[in-house]
Amino acid sequence: MARNKLGAHLAIEEGRTDDAVAMFRDFMKHVETWTDATVDPSTGIAHTREMSLGFNAKRIGNIYRDAGRAEEAAKAYAEARDYFDQAMKGTEEGSKEAAYIEKEMAELPRREPAPSM
């Protein structure tokens, strides 16, 4: 798990987009096995599986965006929205976790309207 995250960050620094995305996707496979939230001791926020998957899908969207790959970025951002929507359903209103999810969702690019025919 840690190797994938560290390797992904190194790949970003080296401009290896596809490697970075693949490593974050491998990390996300690990996150999918979580059954309990993981508390960040520095913030006290309990990160659920869906919160972490949403954050990493958003990160992948940013990697694609920075590489000029808008279509792939849009797909990753849509995936992030879906995960954050799921996470919000299980979150107590007004909690630190809800505020975190709202902040992350607010940072996602706006959805582009579908082209008219």
XYZ file of N, CA, C and O in Angstrom:
468
model
N 0.823 -1.188 0.000
C 0.000 0.000 0.000
C 0.869 1.255 0.000
O 0.706 2.122 -0.852
N 1.784 1.334 0.935
C 2.639 2.525 1.035
C 3.533 2.655 -0.191
O 3.778 3.760 -0.677
N 3.998 1.532 -0.706
C 4.861 1.556 -1.886
C 4.123 2.177 -3.078
O 4.700 2.952 -3.823
N 2.849 1.826 -3.234
C 2.068 2.402 -4.331
C 1.904 3.904 -4.174
O 2.054 4.656 -5.138
N 1.603 4.346 -2.959
C 1.427 5.787 -2.755
C 2.729 6.543 -2.966
O 2.752 7.575 -3.634
N 3.823 6.052 -2.399
C 5.112 6.722 -2.568
C 5.548 6.694 -4.034
O 6.027 7.697 -4.571
N 5.365 5.549 -4.676
C 5.721 5.428 -6.083
C 4.899 6.351 -6.956
O 5.407 6.935 -7.922
N 3.628 6.506 -6.619
C 2.752 7.400 -7.385
C 3.220 8.845 -7.272
O 3.264 9.576 -8.272
N 3.587 9.253 -6.079
C 4.068 10.634 -5.901
C 5.380 10.862 -6.643
O 5.577 11.919 -7.247
N 6.251 9.879 -6.636
C 7.499 9.981 -7.389
C 7.199 10.059 -8.893
O 7.790 10.877 -9.609
N 6.278 9.245 -9.364
C 5.904 9.261 -10.785
C 5.337 10.624 -11.185
O 5.623 11.121 -12.282
N 4.568 11.246 -10.305
C 4.040 12.591 -10.594
C 5.203 13.561 -10.767
O 5.242 14.330 -11.733
N 6.138 13.526 -9.821
C 7.292 14.436 -9.889
C 8.095 14.235 -11.167
O 8.654 15.191 -11.710
N 8.149 13.002 -11.644
C 8.925 12.683 -12.840
C 8.108 12.811 -14.126
O 8.614 12.522 -15.203
N 6.838 13.220 -14.000
C 6.000 13.402 -15.176
C 5.506 12.116 -15.810
O 5.108 12.108 -16.969
N 5.506 11.032 -15.056
C 5.045 9.738 -15.572
C 3.572 9.545 -15.209
O 3.213 8.827 -14.288
N 2.714 10.204 -15.969
C 1.281 10.240 -15.697
C 0.666 8.854 -15.559
O -0.022 8.563 -14.575
N 0.856 8.019 -16.563
C 0.201 6.705 -16.546
C 0.679 5.847 -15.378
O -0.120 5.111 -14.782
N 1.962 5.938 -15.043
C 2.472 5.191 -13.891
C 1.842 5.695 -12.599
O 1.458 4.902 -11.734
N 1.733 7.011 -12.459
C 1.141 7.587 -11.252
C -0.307 7.136 -11.099
O -0.724 6.706 -10.014
N -1.056 7.215 -12.188
C -2.462 6.796 -12.133
C -2.566 5.313 -11.780
O -3.376 4.926 -10.928
N -1.752 4.481 -12.404
C -1.803 3.043 -12.126
C -1.509 2.750 -10.655
O -2.174 1.907 -10.034
N -0.554 3.469 -10.095
C -0.210 3.231 -8.688
C -1.308 3.714 -7.753
O -1.612 3.049 -6.752
N -1.926 4.855 -8.070
C -3.055 5.302 -7.241
C -4.228 4.335 -7.383
O -4.937 4.071 -6.408
N -4.440 3.788 -8.574
C -5.508 2.797 -8.762
C -5.219 1.546 -7.937
O -6.134 0.975 -7.330
N -3.966 1.121 -7.886
C -3.609 -0.030 -7.046
C -3.870 0.281 -5.579
O -4.369 -0.559 -4.832
N -3.536 1.499 -5.160
C -3.815 1.900 -3.783
C -5.328 1.860 -3.523
O -5.774 1.394 -2.473
N -6.110 2.317 -4.501
C -7.562 2.319 -4.334
C -8.105 0.900 -4.181
O -9.084 0.690 -3.450
N -7.479 -0.077 -4.839
C -7.903 -1.472 -4.657
C -7.742 -1.888 -3.196
O -8.571 -2.611 -2.655
N -6.667 -1.430 -2.575
C -6.475 -1.711 -1.151
C -7.565 -1.021 -0.321
O -8.145 -1.634 0.584
N -7.847 0.228 -0.635
C -8.856 0.983 0.121
C -10.216 0.298 0.019
O -10.987 0.290 0.983
N -10.523 -0.301 -1.123
C -11.810 -0.984 -1.296
C -12.014 -2.111 -0.296
O -13.142 -2.523 -0.051
N -10.937 -2.597 0.323
C -11.053 -3.677 1.307
C -11.355 -3.159 2.712
O -11.638 -3.962 3.601
N -11.286 -1.841 2.906
C -11.525 -1.284 4.236
C -12.948 -1.586 4.686
O -13.894 -1.441 3.921
N -13.073 -1.954 5.947
C -14.402 -2.129 6.532
C -14.688 -1.060 7.576
O -15.845 -0.833 7.915
N -13.638 -0.429 8.080
C -13.796 0.624 9.089
C -13.095 1.889 8.618
O -12.151 1.837 7.828
N -13.570 3.006 9.124
C -12.934 4.288 8.827
C -11.569 4.349 9.502
O -11.337 3.707 10.530
N -10.681 5.132 8.909
C -9.348 5.353 9.467
C -9.277 6.796 9.937
O -9.501 7.716 9.141
N -8.985 7.002 11.212
C -8.958 8.348 11.773
C -7.583 8.971 11.556
O -6.558 8.378 11.871
N -7.599 10.178 10.998
C -6.371 10.960 10.838
C -6.119 11.643 12.178
O -6.898 12.508 12.590
N -5.042 11.276 12.876
C -4.810 11.847 14.207
C -4.546 13.350 14.184
O -4.779 14.027 15.178
N -4.108 13.887 13.064
C -3.824 15.324 13.010
C -5.090 16.166 12.881
O -5.090 17.332 13.255
N -6.177 15.565 12.347
C -7.426 16.327 12.157
C -8.598 15.768 12.945
O -9.583 16.466 13.153
N -8.488 14.502 13.339
C -9.606 13.854 14.020
C -10.705 13.416 13.061
O -11.749 12.933 13.492
N -10.478 13.543 11.769
C -11.474 13.156 10.773
C -11.373 11.658 10.531
O -10.289 11.129 10.279
N -12.523 10.995 10.579
C -12.596 9.570 10.280
C -12.832 9.416 8.781
O -13.902 9.747 8.267
N -11.820 8.942 8.075
C -11.905 8.786 6.617
C -12.482 7.409 6.293
O -11.855 6.388 6.558
N -13.673 7.418 5.703
C -14.298 6.172 5.304
C -13.701 5.703 3.977
O -12.982 6.449 3.303
N -14.036 4.493 3.626
C -13.598 3.938 2.341
C -14.002 4.873 1.201
O -13.191 5.225 0.346
N -15.259 5.322 1.192
C -15.756 6.162 0.108
C -15.079 7.525 0.083
O -14.823 8.076 -0.990
N -14.791 8.075 1.243
C -14.077 9.362 1.294
C -12.695 9.223 0.678
O -12.261 10.065 -0.110
N -11.986 8.158 1.049
C -10.640 7.958 0.533
C -10.654 7.654 -0.964
O -9.823 8.162 -1.722
N -11.619 6.850 -1.403
C -11.727 6.562 -2.834
C -12.045 7.843 -3.615
O -11.480 8.073 -4.690
N -12.922 8.671 -3.063
C -13.241 9.942 -3.714
C -12.032 10.854 -3.800
O -11.762 11.462 -4.849
N -11.276 10.940 -2.714
C -10.086 11.788 -2.704
C -9.078 11.323 -3.744
O -8.492 12.119 -4.474
N -8.888 10.009 -3.833
C -7.908 9.487 -4.785
C -8.393 9.587 -6.223
O -7.593 9.845 -7.128
N -9.688 9.432 -6.458
C -10.221 9.638 -7.813
C -10.051 11.107 -8.208
O -9.700 11.412 -9.358
N -10.268 12.015 -7.262
C -10.047 13.442 -7.528
C -8.574 13.690 -7.851
O -8.243 14.428 -8.783
N -7.693 13.078 -7.101
C -6.255 13.217 -7.335
C -5.911 12.730 -8.740
O -5.143 13.372 -9.456
N -6.480 11.609 -9.153
C -6.244 11.085 -10.494
C -6.766 12.071 -11.541
O -6.106 12.313 -12.556
N -7.925 12.654 -11.280
C -8.443 13.682 -12.184
C -7.469 14.838 -12.323
O -7.238 15.344 -13.434
N -6.889 15.261 -11.217
C -5.918 16.361 -11.254
C -4.661 15.977 -12.036
O -4.102 16.808 -12.760
N -4.238 14.739 -11.890
C -3.057 14.270 -12.629
C -3.347 14.324 -14.128
O -2.539 14.835 -14.910
N -4.502 13.816 -14.524
C -4.875 13.860 -15.945
C -5.034 15.304 -16.432
O -4.584 15.650 -17.518
N -5.658 16.134 -15.617
C -5.825 17.553 -15.980
C -4.472 18.202 -16.237
O -4.274 18.860 -17.257
N -3.544 17.990 -15.314
C -2.219 18.593 -15.435
C -1.446 18.055 -16.634
O -0.543 18.725 -17.140
N -1.809 16.856 -17.091
C -1.161 16.261 -18.260
C -1.877 16.656 -19.560
O -1.499 16.199 -20.629
N -2.923 17.486 -19.444
C -3.654 17.927 -20.632
C -4.598 16.878 -21.187
O -4.964 16.932 -22.358
N -5.013 15.951 -20.349
C -5.889 14.860 -20.780
C -7.283 15.071 -20.194
O -7.709 14.394 -19.260
N -7.994 16.033 -20.773
C -9.262 16.524 -20.222
C -10.343 15.456 -20.152
O -11.096 15.397 -19.170
N -10.464 14.622 -21.151
C -11.527 13.619 -21.148
C -11.331 12.609 -20.014
O -12.276 12.268 -19.299
N -10.098 12.163 -19.829
C -9.807 11.230 -18.741
C -9.976 11.911 -17.388
O -10.462 11.293 -16.431
N -9.619 13.184 -17.305
C -9.809 13.939 -16.060
C -11.291 14.021 -15.720
O -11.677 13.798 -14.569
N -12.119 14.318 -16.715
C -13.562 14.442 -16.475
C -14.142 13.138 -15.941
O -14.983 13.148 -15.028
N -13.696 12.011 -16.472
C -14.184 10.709 -15.995
C -13.764 10.471 -14.550
O -14.555 9.989 -13.737
N -12.535 10.808 -14.219
C -12.063 10.621 -12.847
C -12.806 11.548 -11.883
O -13.145 11.144 -10.769
N -13.066 12.780 -12.317
C -13.818 13.710 -11.466
C -15.251 13.214 -11.250
O -15.798 13.338 -10.142
N -15.869 12.635 -12.279
C -17.219 12.083 -12.117
C -17.202 10.922 -11.128
O -18.105 10.784 -10.288
N -16.166 10.103 -11.211
C -16.007 9.000 -10.270
C -15.855 9.544 -8.847
O -16.468 9.022 -7.899
N -15.062 10.599 -8.684
C -14.873 11.215 -7.361
C -16.208 11.718 -6.815
O -16.519 11.501 -5.637
N -16.995 12.386 -7.668
C -18.309 12.877 -7.225
C -19.175 11.736 -6.711
O -19.835 11.864 -5.680
N -19.180 10.627 -7.449
C -19.991 9.476 -7.036
C -19.546 8.957 -5.662
O -20.384 8.680 -4.803
N -18.238 8.826 -5.473
C -17.750 8.362 -4.175
C -18.094 9.348 -3.059
O -18.526 8.946 -1.974
N -17.920 10.642 -3.319
C -18.226 11.633 -2.290
C -19.727 11.667 -1.989
O -20.123 11.843 -0.836
N -20.559 11.478 -3.018
C -22.010 11.400 -2.776
C -22.336 10.222 -1.860
O -23.133 10.350 -0.929
N -21.710 9.076 -2.129
C -21.920 7.897 -1.272
C -21.439 8.176 0.149
O -22.112 7.817 1.121
N -20.287 8.806 0.265
C -19.724 9.100 1.585
C -20.637 10.034 2.371
O -20.832 9.846 3.576
N -21.201 11.008 1.687
C -22.051 11.990 2.370
C -23.310 11.342 2.944
O -23.792 11.747 4.002
N -23.816 10.313 2.282
C -25.029 9.636 2.756
C -24.840 9.021 4.134
O -25.787 8.941 4.905
N -23.628 8.593 4.445
C -23.377 7.971 5.735
C -22.732 8.901 6.745
O -22.189 8.444 7.742
N -22.794 10.206 6.481
C -22.095 11.173 7.325
C -23.088 12.036 8.087
O -24.095 12.461 7.544
N -22.767 12.305 9.326
C -23.624 13.139 10.168
C -23.519 14.603 9.741
O -22.419 15.145 9.563
N -24.658 15.226 9.550
C -24.692 16.632 9.150
C -23.967 17.496 10.180
O -24.098 17.299 11.387
N -23.137 18.410 9.713
C -22.412 19.317 10.583
C -21.129 18.733 11.163
O -20.426 19.412 11.912
N -20.810 17.487 10.817
C -19.604 16.857 11.360
C -18.359 17.311 10.596
O -18.446 17.885 9.514
N -17.191 17.026 11.184
C -15.920 17.311 10.503
C -15.855 16.560 9.180
O -15.323 17.058 8.197
N -16.378 15.340 9.195
C -16.342 14.522 7.989
C -17.199 15.140 6.884
O -16.778 15.190 5.725
N -18.371 15.646 7.243
C -19.242 16.288 6.253
C -18.569 17.534 5.687
O -18.610 17.775 4.476
N -17.920 18.301 6.543
C -17.220 19.504 6.083
C -16.084 19.134 5.134
O -15.872 19.814 4.119
N -15.369 18.064 5.443
C -14.281 17.607 4.576
C -14.824 17.225 3.195
O -14.282 17.622 2.165
N -15.888 16.441 3.186
C -16.478 16.000 1.917
C -16.972 17.199 1.118
O -16.734 17.287 -0.095
N -17.642 18.126 1.779
C -18.140 19.328 1.085
C -16.987 20.128 0.480
O -17.082 20.610 -0.647
N -15.879 20.261 1.215
C -14.708 20.983 0.709
C -14.135 20.277 -0.511
O -13.842 20.912 -1.523
N -13.970 18.972 -0.424
C -13.424 18.210 -1.550
C -14.330 18.313 -2.770
O -13.847 18.481 -3.897
N -15.620 18.227 -2.572
C -16.551 18.326 -3.701
C -16.537 19.723 -4.316
O -16.625 19.867 -5.539
N -16.387 20.737 -3.487
C -16.359 22.116 -3.985
C -15.133 22.365 -4.857
O -15.156 23.235 -5.737
N -14.071 21.611 -4.633
C -12.844 21.775 -5.412
C -12.882 21.038 -6.754
O -12.006 21.237 -7.586
N -13.891 20.189 -6.939
C -14.011 19.492 -8.219
C -14.472 20.470 -9.288
O -15.298 21.343 -9.023
N -13.965 20.324 -10.503
C -14.436 21.209 -11.578
C -15.935 21.013 -11.801
O -16.459 19.916 -11.583
N -16.557 22.057 -12.237
C -17.991 21.968 -12.547
C -18.182 21.021 -13.712
O -17.352 20.938 -14.599
N -19.302 20.340 -13.703
C -19.629 19.442 -14.812
C -19.953 20.266 -16.041
O -20.655 21.262 -15.960
N -19.430 19.821 -17.143
C -19.732 20.479 -18.411
C -21.052 19.957 -18.929
O -21.297 18.745 -18.882
N -21.920 20.837 -19.422
C -23.186 20.356 -19.983
C -22.915 19.515 -21.238
O -21.946 19.760 -21.960
N -23.787 18.546 -21.468
C -23.653 17.714 -22.662
C -23.911 18.558 -23.895
O -24.759 19.470 -23.867
N -23.189 18.314 -24.974
C -23.401 19.086 -26.193
C -24.811 18.901 -26.730
O -25.371 17.822 -26.642
N -25.387 19.962 -27.270
C -26.721 19.912 -27.854
C -26.646 19.286 -29.242
O -25.681 19.486 -29.962
N -27.670 18.589 -29.585
C -27.729 17.991 -30.924
C -28.671 18.783 -31.782
O -29.590 19.309 -31.498
